[in-house]
XYZ file of C-alpha atoms in Angstrom:
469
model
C 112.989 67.942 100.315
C 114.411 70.511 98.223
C 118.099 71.203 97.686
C 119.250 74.977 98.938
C 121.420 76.837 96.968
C 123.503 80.236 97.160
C 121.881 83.713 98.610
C 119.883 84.011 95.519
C 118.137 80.746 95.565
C 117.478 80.913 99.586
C 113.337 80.127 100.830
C 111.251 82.828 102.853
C 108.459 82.076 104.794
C 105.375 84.804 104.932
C 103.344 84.374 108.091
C 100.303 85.880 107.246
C 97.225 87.581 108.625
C 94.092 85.286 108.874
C 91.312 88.040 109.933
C 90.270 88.111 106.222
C 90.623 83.955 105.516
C 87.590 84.583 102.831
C 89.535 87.694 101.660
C 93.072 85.841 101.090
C 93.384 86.329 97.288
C 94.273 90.250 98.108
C 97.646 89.087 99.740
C 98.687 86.944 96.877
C 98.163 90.194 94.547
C 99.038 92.812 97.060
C 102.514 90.986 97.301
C 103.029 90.070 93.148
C 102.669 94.122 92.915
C 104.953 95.156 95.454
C 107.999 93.035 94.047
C 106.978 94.579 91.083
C 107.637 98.028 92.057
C 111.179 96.346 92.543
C 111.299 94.833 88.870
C 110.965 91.425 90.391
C 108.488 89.166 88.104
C 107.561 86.165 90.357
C 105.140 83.458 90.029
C 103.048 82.725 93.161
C 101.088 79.477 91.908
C 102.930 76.692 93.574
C 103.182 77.929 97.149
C 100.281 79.866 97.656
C 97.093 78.667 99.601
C 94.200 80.454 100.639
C 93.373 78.631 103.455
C 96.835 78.356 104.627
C 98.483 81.294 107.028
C 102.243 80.370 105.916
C 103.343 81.313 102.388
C 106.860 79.834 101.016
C 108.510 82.227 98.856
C 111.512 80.986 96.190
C 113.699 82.758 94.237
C 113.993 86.286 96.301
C 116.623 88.014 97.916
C 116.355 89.298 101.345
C 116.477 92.760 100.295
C 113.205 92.067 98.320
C 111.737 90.494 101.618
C 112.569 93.213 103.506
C 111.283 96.152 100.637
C 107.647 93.877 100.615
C 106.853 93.829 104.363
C 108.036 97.517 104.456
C 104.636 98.102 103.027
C 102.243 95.190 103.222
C 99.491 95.151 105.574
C 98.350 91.257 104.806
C 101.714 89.771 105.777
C 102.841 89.451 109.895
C 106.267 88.394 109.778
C 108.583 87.304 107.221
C 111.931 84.646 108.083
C 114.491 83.030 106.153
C 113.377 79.501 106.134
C 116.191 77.135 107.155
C 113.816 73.852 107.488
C 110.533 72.637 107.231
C 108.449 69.261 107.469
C 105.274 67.792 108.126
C 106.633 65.885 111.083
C 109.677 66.923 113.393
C 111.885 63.909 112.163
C 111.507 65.768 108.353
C 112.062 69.162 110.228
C 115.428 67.987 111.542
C 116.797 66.056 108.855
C 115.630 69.534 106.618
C 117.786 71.694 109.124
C 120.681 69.032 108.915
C 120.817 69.583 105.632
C 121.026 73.655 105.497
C 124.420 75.137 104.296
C 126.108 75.324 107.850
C 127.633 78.539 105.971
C 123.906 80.456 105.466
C 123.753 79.689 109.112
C 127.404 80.570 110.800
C 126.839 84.519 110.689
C 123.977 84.125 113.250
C 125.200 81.579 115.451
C 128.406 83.284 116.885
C 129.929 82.794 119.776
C 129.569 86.440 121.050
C 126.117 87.105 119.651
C 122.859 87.019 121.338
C 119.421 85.459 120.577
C 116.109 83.753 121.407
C 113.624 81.358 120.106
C 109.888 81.835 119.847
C 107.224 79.244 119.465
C 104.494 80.306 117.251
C 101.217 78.078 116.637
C 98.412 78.046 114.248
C 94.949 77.335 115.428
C 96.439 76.038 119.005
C 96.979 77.376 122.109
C 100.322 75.661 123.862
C 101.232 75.798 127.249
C 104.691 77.096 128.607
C 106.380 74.085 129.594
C 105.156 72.492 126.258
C 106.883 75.389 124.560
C 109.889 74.610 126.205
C 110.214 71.196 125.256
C 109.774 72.232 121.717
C 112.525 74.579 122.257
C 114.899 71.787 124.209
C 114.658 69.403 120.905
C 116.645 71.770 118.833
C 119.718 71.338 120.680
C 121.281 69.897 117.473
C 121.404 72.803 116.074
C 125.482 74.815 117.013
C 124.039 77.984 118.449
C 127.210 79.467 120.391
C 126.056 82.678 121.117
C 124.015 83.646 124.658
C 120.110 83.536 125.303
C 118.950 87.407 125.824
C 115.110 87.156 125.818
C 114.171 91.136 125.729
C 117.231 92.545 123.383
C 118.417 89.591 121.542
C 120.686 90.058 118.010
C 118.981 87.396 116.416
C 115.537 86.224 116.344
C 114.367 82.164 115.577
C 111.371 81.232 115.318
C 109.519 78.186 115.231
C 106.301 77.723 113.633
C 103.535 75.397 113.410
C 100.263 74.615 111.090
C 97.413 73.271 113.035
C 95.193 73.812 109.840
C 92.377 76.158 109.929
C 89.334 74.299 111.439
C 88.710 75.190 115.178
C 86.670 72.374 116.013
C 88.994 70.034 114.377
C 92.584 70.228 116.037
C 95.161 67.722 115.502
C 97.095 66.232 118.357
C 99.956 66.783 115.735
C 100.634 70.069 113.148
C 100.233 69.338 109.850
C 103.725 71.590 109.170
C 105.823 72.546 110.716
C 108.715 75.526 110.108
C 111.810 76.923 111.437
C 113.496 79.962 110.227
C 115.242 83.883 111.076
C 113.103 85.934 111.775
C 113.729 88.869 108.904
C 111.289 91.576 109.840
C 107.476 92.584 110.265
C 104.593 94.051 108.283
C 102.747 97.297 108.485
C 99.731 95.911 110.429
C 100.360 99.094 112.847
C 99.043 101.025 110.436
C 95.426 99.415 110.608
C 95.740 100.367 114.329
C 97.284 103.963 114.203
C 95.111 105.242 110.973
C 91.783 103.727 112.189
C 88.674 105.325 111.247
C 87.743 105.863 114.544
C 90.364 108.329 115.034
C 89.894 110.118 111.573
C 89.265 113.634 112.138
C 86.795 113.487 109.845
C 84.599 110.678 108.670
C 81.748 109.993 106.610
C 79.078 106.932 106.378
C 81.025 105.007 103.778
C 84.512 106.102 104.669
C 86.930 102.688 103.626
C 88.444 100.495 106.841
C 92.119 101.834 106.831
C 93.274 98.356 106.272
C 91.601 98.297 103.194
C 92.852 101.090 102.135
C 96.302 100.254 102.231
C 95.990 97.357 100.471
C 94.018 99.013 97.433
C 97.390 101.527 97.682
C 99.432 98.157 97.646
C 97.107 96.703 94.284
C 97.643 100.169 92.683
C 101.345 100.013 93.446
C 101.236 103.522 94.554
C 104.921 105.239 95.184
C 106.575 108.174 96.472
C 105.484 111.028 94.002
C 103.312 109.312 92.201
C 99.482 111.502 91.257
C 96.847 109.179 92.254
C 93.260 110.234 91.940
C 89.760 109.193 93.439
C 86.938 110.190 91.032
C 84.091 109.206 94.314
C 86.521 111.139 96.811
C 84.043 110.902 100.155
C 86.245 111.721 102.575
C 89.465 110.850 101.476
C 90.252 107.632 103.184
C 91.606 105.861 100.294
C 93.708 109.656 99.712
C 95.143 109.465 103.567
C 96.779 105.537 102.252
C 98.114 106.755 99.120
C 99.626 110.120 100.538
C 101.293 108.016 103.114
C 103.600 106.128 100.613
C 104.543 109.166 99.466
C 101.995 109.751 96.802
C 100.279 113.234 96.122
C 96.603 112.951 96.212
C 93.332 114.815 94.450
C 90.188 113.875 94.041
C 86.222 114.836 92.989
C 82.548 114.076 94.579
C 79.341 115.612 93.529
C 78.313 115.850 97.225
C 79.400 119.538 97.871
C 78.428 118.990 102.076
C 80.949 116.215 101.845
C 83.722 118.195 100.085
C 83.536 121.041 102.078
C 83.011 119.646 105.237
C 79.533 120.960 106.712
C 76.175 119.659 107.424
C 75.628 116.585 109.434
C 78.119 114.590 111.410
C 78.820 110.491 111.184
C 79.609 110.379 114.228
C 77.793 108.965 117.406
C 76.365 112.520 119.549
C 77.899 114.535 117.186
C 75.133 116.447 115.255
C 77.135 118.497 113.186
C 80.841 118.906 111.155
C 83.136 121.201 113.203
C 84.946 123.944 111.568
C 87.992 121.919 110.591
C 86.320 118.673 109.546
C 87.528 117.831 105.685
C 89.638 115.800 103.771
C 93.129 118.357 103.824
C 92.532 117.998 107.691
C 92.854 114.215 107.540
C 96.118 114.052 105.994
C 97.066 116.766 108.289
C 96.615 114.429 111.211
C 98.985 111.671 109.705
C 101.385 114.442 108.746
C 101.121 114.319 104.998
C 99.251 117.188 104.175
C 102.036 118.735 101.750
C 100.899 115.787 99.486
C 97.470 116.918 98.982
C 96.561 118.785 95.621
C 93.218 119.078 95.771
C 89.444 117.487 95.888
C 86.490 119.548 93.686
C 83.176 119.514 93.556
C 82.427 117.757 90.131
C 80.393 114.845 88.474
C 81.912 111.993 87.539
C 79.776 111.125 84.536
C 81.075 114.810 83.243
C 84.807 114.732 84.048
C 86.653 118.456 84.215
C 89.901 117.430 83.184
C 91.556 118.272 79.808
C 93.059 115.681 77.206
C 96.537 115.881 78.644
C 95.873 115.329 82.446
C 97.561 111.774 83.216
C 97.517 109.911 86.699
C 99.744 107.215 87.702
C 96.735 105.428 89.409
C 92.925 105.933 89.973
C 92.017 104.315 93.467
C 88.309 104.683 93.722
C 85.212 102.961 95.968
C 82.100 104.361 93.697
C 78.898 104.348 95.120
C 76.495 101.265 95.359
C 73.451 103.044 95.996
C 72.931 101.656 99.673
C 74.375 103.945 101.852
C 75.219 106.759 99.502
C 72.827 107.257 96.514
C 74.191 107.030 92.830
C 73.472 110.597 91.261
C 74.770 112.491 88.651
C 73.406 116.151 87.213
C 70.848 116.236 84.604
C 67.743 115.816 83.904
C 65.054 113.862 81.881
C 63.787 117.159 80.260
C 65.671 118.051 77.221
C 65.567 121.966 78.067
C 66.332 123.532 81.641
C 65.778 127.223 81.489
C 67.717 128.513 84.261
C 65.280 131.469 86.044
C 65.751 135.074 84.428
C 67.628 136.400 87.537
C 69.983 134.031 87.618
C 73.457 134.904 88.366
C 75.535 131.936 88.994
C 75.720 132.075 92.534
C 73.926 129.451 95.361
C 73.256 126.857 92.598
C 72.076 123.426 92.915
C 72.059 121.358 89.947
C 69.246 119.221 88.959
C 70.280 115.654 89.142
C 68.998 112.170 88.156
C 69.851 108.606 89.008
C 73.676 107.378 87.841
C 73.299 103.648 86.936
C 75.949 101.231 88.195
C 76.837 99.670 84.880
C 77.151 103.577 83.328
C 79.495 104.479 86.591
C 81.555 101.432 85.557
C 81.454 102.154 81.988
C 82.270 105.670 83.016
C 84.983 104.783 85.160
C 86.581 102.581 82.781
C 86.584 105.096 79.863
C 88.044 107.677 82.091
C 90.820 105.247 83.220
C 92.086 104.247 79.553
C 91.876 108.017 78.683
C 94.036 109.217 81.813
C 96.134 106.658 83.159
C 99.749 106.389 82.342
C 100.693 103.164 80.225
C 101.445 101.010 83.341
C 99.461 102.701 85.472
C 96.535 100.922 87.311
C 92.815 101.312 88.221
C 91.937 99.682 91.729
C 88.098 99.602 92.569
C 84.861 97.885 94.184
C 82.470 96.019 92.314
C 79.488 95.576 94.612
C 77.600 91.786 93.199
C 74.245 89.869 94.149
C 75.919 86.594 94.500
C 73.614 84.267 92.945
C 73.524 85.591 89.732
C 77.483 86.379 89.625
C 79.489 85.056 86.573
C 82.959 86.189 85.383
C 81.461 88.139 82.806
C 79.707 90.838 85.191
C 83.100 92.686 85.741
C 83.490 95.323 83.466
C 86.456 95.019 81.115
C 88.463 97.243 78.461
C 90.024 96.955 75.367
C 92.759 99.315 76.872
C 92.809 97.918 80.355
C 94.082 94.558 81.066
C 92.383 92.258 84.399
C 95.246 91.895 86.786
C 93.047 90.459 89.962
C 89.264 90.013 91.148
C 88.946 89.175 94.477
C 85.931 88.869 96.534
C 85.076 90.179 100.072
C 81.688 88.520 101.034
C 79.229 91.311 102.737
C 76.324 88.950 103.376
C 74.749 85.550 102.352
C 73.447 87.389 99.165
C 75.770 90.170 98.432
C 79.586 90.641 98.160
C 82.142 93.500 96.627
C 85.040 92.953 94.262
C 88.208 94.208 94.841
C 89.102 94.757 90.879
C 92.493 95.620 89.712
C 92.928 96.854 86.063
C 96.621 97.918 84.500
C 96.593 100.000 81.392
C 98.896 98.201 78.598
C 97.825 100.365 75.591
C 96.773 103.805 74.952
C 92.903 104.489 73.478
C 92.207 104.302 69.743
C 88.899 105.575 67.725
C 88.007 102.001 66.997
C 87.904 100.991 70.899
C 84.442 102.785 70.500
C 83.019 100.106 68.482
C 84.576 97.450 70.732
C 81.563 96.344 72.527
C 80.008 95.391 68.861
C 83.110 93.575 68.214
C 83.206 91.957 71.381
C 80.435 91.170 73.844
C 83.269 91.283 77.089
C 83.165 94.823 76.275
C 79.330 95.728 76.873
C 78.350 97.393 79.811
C 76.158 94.954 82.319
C 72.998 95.926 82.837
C 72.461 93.193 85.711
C 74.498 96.199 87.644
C 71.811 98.305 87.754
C 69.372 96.575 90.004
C 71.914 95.563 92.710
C 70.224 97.849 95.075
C 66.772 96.294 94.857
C 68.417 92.830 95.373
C 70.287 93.893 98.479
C 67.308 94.877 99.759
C 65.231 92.177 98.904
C 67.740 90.078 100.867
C 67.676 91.970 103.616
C 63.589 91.675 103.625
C 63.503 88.057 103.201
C 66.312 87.363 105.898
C 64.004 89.659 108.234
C 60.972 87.565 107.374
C 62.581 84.411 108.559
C 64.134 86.200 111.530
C 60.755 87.048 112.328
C 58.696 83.677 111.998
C 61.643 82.049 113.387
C 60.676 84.009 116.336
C 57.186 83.650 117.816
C 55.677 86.783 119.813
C 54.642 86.408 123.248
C 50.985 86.207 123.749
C 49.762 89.063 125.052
């Protein structure tokens, strides 16, 4: 077991949320960038495990605890971790050998407290709970039992492992620590799509979106920016840590708020349905800028304009086509009366690998030095490799982490952090090194998300036999 040490050296535990277990890489990143924001480097490698739904932390204080789960939506709870074990003789010798000092303050004779029983992947009964609760006696707690308004919270956890049709008689660790404080998983709750004012067909699962906020490390006055806007879901996450928000779309219905409705018997958009009405709703609506009609493959901003984070879900060409204006003709003669007013622009199809390329470009060119790019990479997952995410010679890979969509397709959750402003020669990079190519493979995701879908039908289909008539 390891030896404890002063404040400084003191163990947390994370409990963390296990609705995403195939999504777990997120937490590891969304929690390395919010000590960050604190000027706290910190290597996660030892302790981490995907599968696992406890997390030991080392070297933190508890100010830093308390300043992460302030703002993480991946983590539950959070404790000061007095002992651990794999077996409850290794628990209690580990609690017998905590600094009786680290643990005086919250054992006093005229405090109050209580002791939950949390476990993992196994449902105890009461009296069982009890009994878990009876064998810490050994520990000096003074103070008096107050079960709905206690001082102090303890809590006592235990790892059943992950497998649901596999349960141990015994956990395979087991924990025991202060309870510290919670995480933000209200906020998946209170800012739920379902009661957005306004929605759209691709509009981002609040959780989500407050963990691409988290990967961006988006902070009180920062100007963060979505290039594929929608309607402003990943704006209402950002704006509510303080940031102000802007973005552009090329669907004008969308940015304006008319035409058809998402929802269910709505046919159309009210009067009030848009994106500055959304952050209205959650009360930050003095942090919105703007959102413009405008093309991302021709971006409207000058030389100078510089964003502290671009936070963006691009189009995959499934349930939002991939367009951009233009045309294949090399002359469009606009008609002789033409005035400017009511005009639609031509427009032609906007590869994926050219709205990556795009994206990237416009990142190195407007981003701060530090500041970060956070966006999804839709892949056909047979044919993924490393090299399919686009890279930078001005942006530097911080995380790629996979959320599986289907048997054949996932989407990447890729984080990029500027480290060095753009140079004439970083136009040649891609000759210089392949990494830096565009690829092409990008391009026919939709026709392979299709075809999956087809094929999966076909077996659904022969699988099933049709009645005779």
């Amino acid at each position: 077991m390891a030896a404890y040490c002063g404040r400084a050296c003191r163990q947390y535990l994370l409990h963390l949320a296990h609705d995403n277990v195939d999504f777990r890489l997120p937490v590891q990143t969304e929690i390395k960038a919010l000590l960050s924001l604190r000027n706290r480097p910190f290597d996660t490698s030892e302790t981490f495990s995907e599968k696992s739904p406890f997390w030991q932390l080392n070297g933190l204080s508890e100010d830093d605890i308390r300043s992460v789960m302030s703002r993480t939506v991946c983590g539950k709870s959070s404790f000061e971790l007095w002992g651990h074990g794999t077996t409850t003789d290794e628990l209690r010798k580990s609690l017998l050998e905590y600094p009786a000092e680290n643990m005086a303050p919250y054992l006093q004779q005229h405090s109050t407290y209580k002791i939950n029983v949390y476990t993992f992947n196994k449902t105890l009964v009461f009296k069982d709970r009890i009994k878990k609760i009876d064998a810490l006696d050994f520990l000096p707690f003074k103070g008096t039992v107050n079960l709905k308004d206690p001082e102090h919270i303890f809590c006592l956890l235990e790892d059943y492992g992950s497998d649901p049709n596999d349960i141990p008689e015994d956990p395979f660790h087991i924990y025991f620590g202060r309870w510290i404080a919670d995480g933000q998983r209200e906020l998946i709750r209170s800012y739920s799509v379902k009661k957005r004012h306004f929605i759209g067909n691709t509009s981002m699962d609040a959780g989500l979106s407050f963990i691409m906020a988290n990967h961006a490390k988006v902070k009180a006055d920062d100007l963060v920016y979505d290039p594929f806007v929608g309607t402003g879901s990943l704006l209402v996450a950002c704006s509510h840590f303080g940031a102000y928000v802007c973005g552009t779309d090329i669907d004008y219905n969308t940015i304006h708020g008319i035409g058809k409705a998402s929802r269910k018997n709505q046919k159309w958009r009210g009067p009030d349905e848009n994106i500055r009405a959304n952050l209205r709703q959650y009360g930050t609506d003095r942090l919105y800028v703007d959102v413009m009609v405008s093309d991302a493959s021709k971006p409207l901003w000058r030389k100078t304009a510089q964003f502290d984070a671009i936070v963006t879900d691009p189009p995959y060409g499934i349930r939002e086509s991939t367009r951009r204006t233009g045309s294949h003709k090399d002359i469009i003669k606009p008609p002789e009366d033409f005035s400017g007013e009511s005009h639609v622009p031509v427009s032609m199809a906007y590869h994926l690998s050219d709205i990556f390329a795009d994206l990237l470009n416009f990142a190195a060119r407007h981003l701060v030095l530090g500041g970060r790019l956070v966006y999804w990479l839709p892949i056909y997952r047979p044919e993924y490799c490393e090299e399919m995410v686009p890279l930078h010679p001005c942006l530097t890979l911080i995380s790629n982490c996979e959320q599986t969509l289907s048997s054949h397709t996932s989407r990447r959750l890729i984080t990029m952090e500027k480290t060095k402003e753009p140079e004439d020669s970083d136009r040649l990079s891609h000759l210089a090194d392949p990494r830096f190519t565009p690829y092409q493979g990008h391009n026919s995701f939709r026709e392979k998300y299709f075809s999956g879908v087809t094929k999966k039908n076909g077996k659904d289909a022969k699988a099933t036999p049709r009645n005779k008539e």
